[in-house]
Tab-separated table of C-alpha atoms in Angstrom:
chain	number	residue	atom	x	y	z
A	1	MET	CA	0.000	0.000	0.000
A	2	THR	CA	3.001	2.271	0.495
A	3	GLU	CA	3.941	1.849	-3.168
A	4	HIS	CA	0.395	2.626	-4.300
A	5	PRO	CA	-1.164	5.431	-2.250
A	6	GLY	CA	-4.951	5.407	-2.394
A	7	ILE	CA	-5.088	1.660	-3.069
A	8	VAL	CA	-6.387	-0.693	-0.378
A	9	PHE	CA	-7.166	-4.395	-0.369
A	10	LYS	CA	-10.685	-5.673	0.200
A	11	ASP	CA	-11.785	-9.207	0.956
A	12	GLY	CA	-14.927	-10.648	-0.565
A	13	PRO	CA	-16.451	-13.661	-2.285
A	14	SER	CA	-13.885	-13.430	-5.085
A	15	GLY	CA	-10.998	-13.146	-2.603
A	16	ARG	CA	-8.586	-10.320	-1.868
A	17	ARG	CA	-8.626	-7.574	-4.459
A	18	ALA	CA	-7.115	-4.133	-5.000
A	19	ALA	CA	-9.511	-1.207	-4.808
A	20	LEU	CA	-9.549	2.525	-4.336
A	21	ALA	CA	-9.738	3.470	-0.669
A	22	PHE	CA	-13.117	5.092	-1.237
A	23	GLY	CA	-14.213	3.684	-4.547
A	24	PRO	CA	-14.503	0.727	-6.871
A	25	ASP	CA	-12.103	-2.137	-7.397
A	26	VAL	CA	-9.136	-1.492	-9.669
A	27	TRP	CA	-10.358	-4.135	-12.151
A	28	GLU	CA	-13.671	-2.296	-12.542
A	29	ILE	CA	-11.872	0.939	-13.417
A	30	ILE	CA	-9.509	-0.723	-15.891
A	31	LYS	CA	-12.402	-2.588	-17.543
A	32	PHE	CA	-14.311	0.678	-17.883
A	33	LEU	CA	-11.304	2.455	-19.401
A	34	ARG	CA	-10.925	-0.347	-21.948
A	35	GLU	CA	-14.576	-0.197	-22.956
A	36	ILE	CA	-15.101	3.530	-23.471
A	37	ASP	CA	-14.518	5.133	-26.856
A	38	GLU	CA	-12.191	7.874	-25.626
A	39	ARG	CA	-8.430	7.354	-25.413
A	40	GLY	CA	-5.591	9.124	-23.641
A	41	ALA	CA	-6.339	12.112	-21.425
A	42	SER	CA	-9.897	12.218	-22.772
A	43	ALA	CA	-10.490	8.701	-21.425
A	44	VAL	CA	-9.348	9.738	-17.958
A	45	SER	CA	-11.595	12.808	-18.012
A	46	ALA	CA	-14.595	10.828	-19.269
A	47	ALA	CA	-14.071	8.062	-16.714
A	48	ALA	CA	-13.707	10.583	-13.902
A	49	GLU	CA	-17.029	12.137	-14.862
A	50	VAL	CA	-18.951	8.880	-15.317
A	51	LEU	CA	-17.514	7.113	-12.263
A	52	ALA	CA	-17.606	10.262	-10.079
A	53	LEU	CA	-13.930	9.862	-9.221
A	54	SER	CA	-11.050	12.297	-9.312
A	55	GLU	CA	-8.418	11.985	-12.000
A	56	ALA	CA	-5.922	11.316	-9.202
A	57	GLN	CA	-7.975	8.299	-8.094
A	58	LEU	CA	-8.101	6.987	-11.652
A	59	ARG	CA	-4.369	7.453	-12.068
A	60	ALA	CA	-3.759	5.547	-8.803
A	61	ALA	CA	-5.746	2.615	-10.226
A	62	MET	CA	-3.894	2.861	-13.544
A	63	HIS	CA	-0.548	2.948	-11.722
A	64	TYR	CA	-1.479	-0.174	-9.746
A	65	TYR	CA	-2.542	-1.908	-12.963
A	66	SER	CA	0.763	-1.055	-14.625
A	67	ALA	CA	2.569	-2.798	-11.749
A	68	TYR	CA	0.241	-5.843	-11.574
A	69	PRO	CA	-1.438	-6.331	-14.963
A	70	ALA	CA	-1.749	-10.131	-14.694
A	71	GLU	CA	-3.634	-9.846	-11.388
A	72	ILE	CA	-6.112	-7.286	-12.728
A	73	ASP	CA	-6.504	-9.020	-16.104
A	74	ALA	CA	-7.381	-12.256	-14.256
A	75	GLU	CA	-10.014	-10.450	-12.180
A	76	ILE	CA	-11.524	-8.954	-15.343
A	77	ALA	CA	-11.549	-12.391	-17.009
A	78	ASP	CA	-13.254	-13.927	-13.954
A	79	ALA	CA	-15.905	-11.190	-13.906
A	80	ASP	CA	-16.514	-11.585	-17.646
A	81	ALA	CA	-16.888	-15.372	-17.266
A	82	GLU	CA	-19.309	-14.964	-14.374
A	83	SER	CA	-21.325	-12.466	-16.397
A	84	ARG	CA	-21.511	-14.850	-19.382
A	85	SER	CA	-22.583	-17.687	-17.092
A	86	ALA	CA	-25.340	-15.593	-15.509
A	87	GLU	CA	-26.555	-14.497	-18.941
A	88	SER	CA	-26.649	-18.103	-20.163
A	89	ALA	CA	-28.644	-19.155	-17.105
A	90	TRP	CA	-31.096	-16.307	-17.654
A	91	GLU	CA	-31.494	-17.228	-21.343
A	92	ALA	CA	-32.170	-20.869	-20.384
A	93	GLU	CA	-34.874	-19.738	-17.939
A	94	GLN	CA	-36.423	-17.557	-20.626
A	95	ARG	CA	-36.582	-20.511	-23.026
A	96	LEU	CA	-38.425	-22.536	-20.372
A	97	LEU	CA	-40.939	-19.743	-19.924
A	98	ALA	CA	-41.550	-19.226	-23.641
């Protein structure tokens, strides 16, 4: 935490994960930055506005990601897989109800 001011570690169902001290998990921020249309400084400004975070908070998350990309990429992959699984289950339920 000394190397990455503003980053804390939270425990939860998915295990220990890096997050902003008063904000979302780092993986959520990185995923959002990947998915928006803007790039560069415009991406940081847009993300700050949408996520209601300061640019300094976003840069702290980006700095953490640059030091531990495999960790954050794995968390994003896990979240994406869980989302696909939930969507498949919902679609199967809808077919039963049709």
